[in-house]
Short mmCIF file of C-alpha atoms (C1' of nucleotides) and ligand atoms in Angstrom, two decimals:
data_model
loop_
_atom_site.label_atom_id
_atom_site.label_comp_id
_atom_site.label_asym_id
_atom_site.label_seq_id
_atom_site.Cartn_x
_atom_site.Cartn_y
_atom_site.Cartn_z
CA MET O 1 0.00 0.00 0.00
CA HIS O 2 1.21 3.47 -0.92
CA TYR O 3 0.01 6.37 1.20
CA THR O 4 -0.53 9.55 -0.77
CA ARG O 5 -2.04 12.78 0.50
CA ASP O 6 -5.10 11.93 -1.59
CA ASN O 7 -5.66 8.63 0.23
CA MET O 8 -5.47 10.39 3.55
CA ALA O 9 -8.87 12.08 3.23
CA GLY O 10 -10.57 8.71 2.80
CA LEU O 11 -8.59 7.17 5.62
CA LEU O 12 -9.59 10.02 7.93
CA ARG O 13 -13.24 9.82 6.92
CA SER O 14 -13.25 6.07 7.49
CA HIS O 15 -12.24 6.81 11.08
CA ASP O 16 -14.92 9.43 11.49
CA ILE O 17 -12.46 12.31 11.29
CA ASN O 18 -13.28 15.40 9.27
CA PRO O 19 -10.38 15.77 6.84
CA THR O 20 -8.84 19.21 6.97
CA HIS O 21 -5.60 20.40 5.39
CA GLN O 22 -3.69 20.13 8.68
CA ARG O 23 -5.08 16.71 9.55
CA ILE O 24 -4.21 15.39 6.11
CA GLU O 25 -0.65 16.66 6.43
CA ILE O 26 -0.21 15.12 9.86
CA ALA O 27 -1.70 11.79 8.81
CA HIS O 28 0.52 11.84 5.73
CA ALA O 29 3.62 12.44 7.85
CA LEU O 30 2.86 9.33 9.88
CA PHE O 31 1.45 6.97 7.27
CA SER O 32 3.78 7.70 4.36
CA ARG O 33 6.76 6.99 6.62
CA GLN O 34 5.24 4.17 8.66
CA GLU O 35 7.50 5.22 11.51
CA HIS O 36 7.11 6.01 15.18
CA LEU O 37 7.15 9.79 15.51
CA SER O 38 7.02 12.15 18.47
CA ALA O 39 4.80 15.23 18.41
CA ASP O 40 7.92 17.30 17.94
CA GLN O 41 9.00 15.29 14.92
CA VAL O 42 5.54 15.54 13.38
CA MET O 43 5.66 19.28 13.96
CA ALA O 44 9.01 19.55 12.19
CA ILE O 45 7.96 17.41 9.21
CA VAL O 46 4.70 19.24 8.66
CA ASN O 47 6.37 22.63 8.79
CA THR O 48 9.47 21.95 6.66
CA ARG O 49 8.53 23.96 3.60
CA HIS O 50 6.87 26.81 5.42
CA SER O 51 5.20 27.18 8.79
CA GLU O 52 1.64 26.07 8.36
CA THR O 53 0.51 24.10 11.40
CA SER O 54 0.66 25.29 14.99
CA LYS O 55 1.90 23.31 17.96
CA ALA O 56 -1.60 23.32 19.47
CA THR O 57 -3.04 21.78 16.32
CA VAL O 58 -0.36 19.10 16.15
CA TYR O 59 -1.09 18.04 19.73
CA ASN O 60 -4.87 18.31 19.31
CA THR O 61 -4.78 16.31 16.10
CA LEU O 62 -2.58 13.55 17.44
CA LYS O 63 -4.88 13.21 20.44
CA LEU O 64 -7.88 13.08 18.11
CA PHE O 65 -6.22 10.39 15.96
CA LEU O 66 -5.57 8.43 19.14
CA GLU O 67 -9.19 8.66 20.34
CA LYS O 68 -10.46 7.61 16.93
CA GLY O 69 -8.11 4.64 16.82
CA LEU O 70 -6.19 5.85 13.79
CA VAL O 71 -2.86 5.72 15.59
CA ARG O 72 -1.51 4.17 18.76
CA GLU O 73 0.63 5.61 21.52
CA VAL O 74 3.95 4.04 22.49
CA ILE O 75 5.41 4.97 25.85
CA VAL O 76 9.04 3.90 26.08
CA ASP O 77 11.00 7.10 26.48
CA PRO O 78 10.44 9.03 29.69
CA SER O 79 10.79 12.33 27.87
CA LYS O 80 8.36 11.97 24.98
CA VAL O 81 5.48 9.94 23.61
CA PHE O 82 5.70 8.24 20.23
CA PHE O 83 2.77 7.92 17.85
CA ASP O 84 2.51 4.75 15.83
CA PRO O 85 0.55 4.48 12.56
CA ASN O 86 0.63 0.69 12.93
CA THR O 87 -2.46 -0.25 14.95
CA SER O 88 -2.33 -3.99 14.35
CA PRO O 89 -1.25 -5.91 17.45
CA HIS O 90 2.51 -5.78 17.71
CA HIS O 91 5.35 -5.25 20.14
CA HIS O 92 8.47 -3.08 20.19
CA ILE O 93 12.23 -3.15 20.36
CA TYR O 94 13.72 -0.02 21.82
CA GLU O 95 17.41 0.78 21.43
CA VAL O 96 18.11 2.73 24.58
CA ASP O 97 21.30 4.45 23.32
CA THR O 98 19.95 5.69 20.02
CA GLY O 99 16.25 5.97 20.81
CA LYS O 100 15.44 3.84 17.75
CA LEU O 101 12.10 2.09 18.01
CA SER O 102 11.07 -0.82 15.78
CA ASP O 103 8.19 -3.23 15.50
CA ILE O 104 7.94 -6.88 16.43
CA ASP O 105 5.08 -8.68 14.78
CA ALA O 106 2.83 -10.14 17.48
CA GLU O 107 1.89 -13.09 15.32
CA HIS O 108 4.53 -15.52 16.58
CA VAL O 109 4.98 -14.07 20.05
CA GLN O 110 3.20 -16.01 22.76
CA ILE O 111 2.60 -14.65 26.26
CA SER O 112 1.28 -17.19 28.74
CA GLY O 113 0.80 -17.52 32.47
CA LEU O 114 -0.58 -14.07 33.13
CA PRO O 115 -2.65 -14.01 36.31
CA PRO O 116 -6.41 -13.31 36.07
CA LEU O 117 -7.36 -9.63 36.02
CA PRO O 118 -8.85 -8.00 39.09
CA THR O 119 -12.65 -8.39 38.89
CA GLY O 120 -14.46 -5.75 36.86
CA MET O 121 -11.36 -4.91 34.86
CA VAL O 122 -10.82 -5.47 31.15
CA THR O 123 -7.58 -5.46 29.23
CA GLU O 124 -7.09 -2.42 27.07
CA GLY O 125 -3.80 -3.62 25.64
CA ILE O 126 -0.61 -5.47 26.38
CA ASP O 127 2.61 -3.62 25.72
CA LEU O 128 5.75 -5.65 25.40
CA ILE O 129 8.95 -3.68 25.07
CA VAL O 130 12.35 -5.26 24.60
CA ARG O 131 15.00 -2.78 25.68
CA VAL O 132 18.31 -3.41 23.95
CA ARG O 133 21.71 -1.75 23.72
CA ARG O 134 25.00 -2.27 21.92
CA ALA O 135 27.02 -5.11 23.44
CA SER O 136 29.85 -3.44 25.37
CA MET H 1 11.34 -8.44 55.94
CA HIS H 2 10.69 -5.12 57.65
CA TYR H 3 12.45 -2.03 56.33
CA THR H 4 13.47 0.39 59.04
CA ARG H 5 15.60 3.49 58.64
CA ASP H 6 18.36 1.58 60.41
CA ASN H 7 18.67 -1.20 57.88
CA MET H 8 18.65 1.34 55.03
CA ALA H 9 22.27 2.24 55.71
CA GLY H 10 23.35 -1.37 55.24
CA LEU H 11 21.20 -1.74 52.14
CA LEU H 12 22.78 1.35 50.63
CA ARG H 13 26.32 0.23 51.52
CA SER H 14 25.66 -3.18 49.99
CA HIS H 15 24.93 -1.37 46.73
CA ASP H 16 28.06 0.72 46.97
CA ILE H 17 26.15 3.85 47.93
CA ASN H 18 27.45 6.11 50.67
CA PRO H 19 24.59 6.38 53.16
CA THR H 20 23.72 9.98 53.94
CA HIS H 21 20.71 11.32 55.81
CA GLN H 22 18.89 12.26 52.60
CA ARG H 23 19.64 8.97 50.85
CA ILE H 24 18.42 7.01 53.85
CA GLU H 25 15.17 8.97 53.91
CA ILE H 26 14.59 8.46 50.20
CA ALA H 27 15.40 4.75 50.34
CA HIS H 28 13.13 4.42 53.36
CA ALA H 29 10.26 6.13 51.49
CA LEU H 30 10.52 3.54 48.73
CA PHE H 31 11.38 0.37 50.63
CA SER H 32 9.11 0.77 53.64
CA ARG H 33 6.13 1.20 51.32
CA GLN H 34 7.19 -1.24 48.61
CA GLU H 35 5.27 0.90 46.17
CA HIS H 36 5.93 2.51 42.81
CA LEU H 37 6.60 6.20 43.46
CA SER H 38 7.24 9.16 41.19
CA ALA H 39 9.98 11.67 42.01
CA ASP H 40 7.29 14.09 43.04
CA GLN H 41 5.75 11.62 45.46
CA VAL H 42 9.14 10.82 46.96
CA MET H 43 9.73 14.55 47.37
CA ALA H 44 6.42 14.97 49.18
CA ILE H 45 6.95 12.01 51.50
CA VAL H 46 10.47 12.99 52.45
CA ASN H 47 9.47 16.55 53.24
CA THR H 48 6.22 15.94 55.15
CA ARG H 49 7.39 16.87 58.63
CA HIS H 50 9.62 19.74 57.57
CA SER H 51 11.49 20.62 54.39
CA GLU H 52 14.75 18.79 54.51
CA THR H 53 15.60 17.49 51.05
CA SER H 54 15.82 19.56 47.89
CA LYS H 55 14.34 18.70 44.52
CA ALA H 56 17.84 18.42 43.02
CA THR H 57 18.83 15.88 45.66
CA VAL H 58 15.70 13.81 45.15
CA TYR H 59 16.36 13.58 41.41
CA ASN H 60 20.12 13.02 41.86
CA THR H 61 19.52 10.32 44.43
CA LEU H 62 16.90 8.45 42.43
CA LYS H 63 19.22 8.46 39.44
CA LEU H 64 22.06 7.18 41.62
CA PHE H 65 19.85 4.39 43.00
CA LEU H 66 18.98 3.47 39.44
CA GLU H 67 22.61 3.31 38.31
CA LYS H 68 23.55 1.22 41.30
CA GLY H 69 20.69 -1.17 40.68
CA LEU H 70 18.92 -0.45 43.95
CA VAL H 71 15.69 0.51 42.21
CA ARG H 72 14.20 0.10 38.78
CA GLU H 73 12.44 2.56 36.51
CA VAL H 74 8.92 1.91 35.21
CA ILE H 75 7.76 3.90 32.21
CA VAL H 76 4.01 3.60 31.77
CA ASP H 77 2.64 7.06 32.26
CA PRO H 78 3.54 9.63 29.61
CA SER H 79 3.81 12.34 32.23
CA LYS H 80 6.07 10.85 34.87
CA VAL H 81 8.52 8.07 35.65
CA PHE H 82 7.89 5.63 38.49
CA PHE H 83 10.64 4.20 40.68
CA ASP H 84 10.27 0.64 41.81
CA PRO H 85 12.01 -0.81 44.87
CA ASN H 86 11.30 -4.31 43.56
CA THR H 87 14.24 -5.24 41.32
CA SER H 88 13.43 -8.92 40.95
CA PRO H 89 12.15 -9.78 37.47
CA HIS H 90 8.49 -8.90 37.29
CA HIS H 91 5.87 -7.26 35.12
CA HIS H 92 3.17 -4.66 35.67
CA ILE H 93 -0.54 -4.04 35.55
CA TYR H 94 -1.44 -0.43 34.94
CA GLU H 95 -4.95 0.84 35.59
CA VAL H 96 -5.23 3.62 33.06
CA ASP H 97 -8.11 5.47 34.77
CA THR H 98 -6.65 5.61 38.24
CA GLY H 99 -2.93 5.44 37.49
CA LYS H 100 -2.57 2.52 39.89
CA LEU H 101 0.43 0.33 39.12
CA SER H 102 0.87 -3.17 40.54
CA ASP H 103 3.29 -6.04 40.15
CA ILE H 104 2.93 -9.33 38.33
CA ASP H 105 5.40 -11.96 39.40
CA ALA H 106 7.46 -13.04 36.39
CA GLU H 107 7.80 -16.57 37.70
CA HIS H 108 4.88 -18.11 35.88
CA VAL H 109 4.77 -15.75 32.91
CA GLN H 110 6.27 -17.18 29.76
CA ILE H 111 7.17 -15.10 26.72
CA SER H 112 8.11 -17.09 23.64
CA GLY H 113 8.58 -16.55 19.94
CA LEU H 114 10.55 -13.30 20.14
CA PRO H 115 12.67 -12.78 17.03
CA PRO H 116 16.48 -12.82 17.34
CA LEU H 117 18.04 -9.50 18.31
CA PRO H 118 19.87 -7.39 15.74
CA THR H 119 23.53 -8.46 15.76
CA GLY H 120 25.72 -6.77 18.33
CA MET H 121 22.76 -5.97 20.56
CA VAL H 122 22.04 -7.34 24.01
CA THR H 123 18.83 -7.27 25.95
CA GLU H 124 18.80 -4.86 28.82
CA GLY H 125 15.33 -5.81 29.98
CA ILE H 126 11.90 -6.86 28.87
CA ASP H 127 9.01 -4.75 30.06
CA LEU H 128 5.57 -6.24 29.92
CA ILE H 129 2.73 -3.90 30.81
CA VAL H 130 -0.90 -4.96 30.92
CA ARG H 131 -3.07 -1.88 30.54
CA VAL H 132 -6.47 -2.37 32.12
CA ARG H 133 -9.54 -0.29 32.83
CA ARG H 134 -12.92 -0.67 34.52
CA ALA H 135 -15.33 -2.65 32.37
CA SER H 136 -17.81 -0.12 30.97
"C1'" DA Z 1 -23.87 36.87 -2.96
"C1'" DC Z 2 -24.06 37.02 1.90
"C1'" DA Z 3 -25.25 36.53 6.91
"C1'" DG Z 4 -25.10 33.21 10.53
"C1'" DC Z 5 -23.18 29.29 12.72
"C1'" DA Z 6 -20.34 25.40 14.01
"C1'" DA Z 7 -16.01 23.44 13.63
"C1'" DT Z 8 -11.22 24.25 13.39
"C1'" DC Z 9 -6.92 26.57 13.96
"C1'" DT Z 10 -3.78 29.81 16.18
"C1'" DG Z 11 -0.21 32.42 19.12
"C1'" DG Z 12 1.22 32.66 23.26
"C1'" DA Z 13 0.79 32.19 28.19
"C1'" DC Z 14 1.08 28.67 31.38
"C1'" DT Z 15 2.18 24.13 33.95
"C1'" DT Z 16 4.83 20.16 34.93
"C1'" DT Z 17 8.75 17.25 34.89
"C1'" DG Z 18 13.27 17.18 34.94
"C1'" DT Z 19 18.27 19.21 34.37
"C1'" DC Z 20 22.11 22.24 35.35
"C1'" DT Z 21 25.20 25.21 37.86
"C1'" DA Z 22 27.78 27.66 41.06
"C1'" DA Z 23 27.92 28.25 45.91
"C1'" DT Z 24 27.75 26.01 50.36
"C1'" DA Z 25 27.90 22.31 53.66
"C1'" DT Z 26 29.47 17.91 55.32
"C1'" DC Z 27 32.68 14.25 55.93
"C1'" DC Z 28 37.08 12.09 56.57
"C1'" DG Z 29 42.07 11.00 56.55
"C1'" DG Z 30 46.41 12.80 58.09
"C1'" DC U 1 42.46 21.44 62.96
"C1'" DC U 2 43.47 21.49 57.77
"C1'" DG U 3 42.46 20.37 53.04
"C1'" DG U 4 40.25 17.91 49.64
"C1'" DA U 5 36.60 15.10 48.12
"C1'" DT U 6 31.81 14.21 48.30
"C1'" DA U 7 27.12 15.70 48.83
"C1'" DT U 8 23.42 19.15 49.11
"C1'" DT U 9 21.15 23.34 47.85
"C1'" DA U 10 18.38 27.29 45.66
"C1'" DG U 11 17.02 28.77 41.85
"C1'" DA U 12 17.59 29.47 36.85
"C1'" DC U 13 16.67 26.93 32.90
"C1'" DA U 14 14.74 23.59 29.25
"C1'" DA U 15 11.46 20.60 27.02
"C1'" DA U 16 6.96 18.48 26.58
"C1'" DG U 17 2.46 19.29 26.79
"C1'" DT U 18 -2.05 22.00 28.00
"C1'" DC U 19 -5.18 25.77 27.80
"C1'" DC U 20 -7.67 29.71 26.20
"C1'" DA U 21 -9.74 33.52 23.87
"C1'" DG U 22 -9.78 35.28 19.45
"C1'" DA U 23 -9.43 34.57 14.33
"C1'" DT U 24 -10.37 31.49 10.15
"C1'" DT U 25 -12.69 28.29 7.58
"C1'" DG U 26 -16.38 26.15 5.47
"C1'" DC U 27 -20.77 25.25 5.41
"C1'" DT U 28 -26.33 26.29 4.98
"C1'" DG U 29 -30.32 28.80 4.19
"C1'" DT U 30 -32.08 32.97 2.06
MN1 MN J 201 0.94 22.36 2.56
MN1 MN J 202 14.66 13.68 59.20
ZN1 ZN J 203 4.95 0.08 16.42
ZN1 ZN J 204 7.05 -3.20 40.08
#
DNA sequence: ACAGCAATCTGGACTTTGTCTAATATCCGG
DNA sequence: CCGGATATTAGACAAAGTCCAGATTGCTGT
């Protein structure tokens, strides 16, 4: 699949999001790269040519995408949140030195032996993060 | 085991940490409660009676404890880091509504099917977080 | 075309978490 | 007690994120 700006409007609509110029640009930044980006990185990408999207809109839009299930949040770095255009179930490898974050397909990963949840609680998601560094 | 201020000095020494009044208080805050605390919470606990430990010292000390392996860091909340006096291998349940964080013993949890690491990389740790919320 | 209206976007002030620094205080061996 | 190393401190600073009141945009009905 190839993500063009034109596809973005349909993608947004299919997630019940009114497609505006700013939202299309932000979605395009995430989906054309298929990378994990921080709000700051999105901000920089969207405003490379000329300043056209404010910080408030970047944060508002990313939060909206999150609520609508268009992207997922990955919390691995204590100083910033990453936004992930890949919403299929998967896990992450985090290189602590470089900050590089990559996907692990969940298909072949098996997690067993988890205790039962406290009553009245439902699982919202299971995050598995493998923290790695260069062998010293 | 019962963690008193008096055994804190020995605990610190056994981790190659020079026991000072402030360090003992901070260690005592964490180990007597056996809870996951943020820097802010540690700060509040340590200064309840009267102000006696600065913000800089709280942060410096928690970082020192981390380096020396006395505590572990848990990154689940995008807005703050938790410090965990339990350094034995274990996982976490995070209640997203309340922010409550509790331990899952790693003993019976089995994770299989992880892909091989990129060459020259070693695992520093595997964090498994089960995000739960009240059933709606 | 145009007024009215809701939805969206914006700059900038503000808050929170955490870092840094230069000065001071404490500790310890000789 | 002296001198140096180690530890603590207040407060300035930085970065990530939130908030708000005003401006823009894009309709819809006339
Ligand atoms: Mn443009
Ligand atoms: Mn005291
Ligand atoms: Zn991912
Ligand atoms: Zn724990």
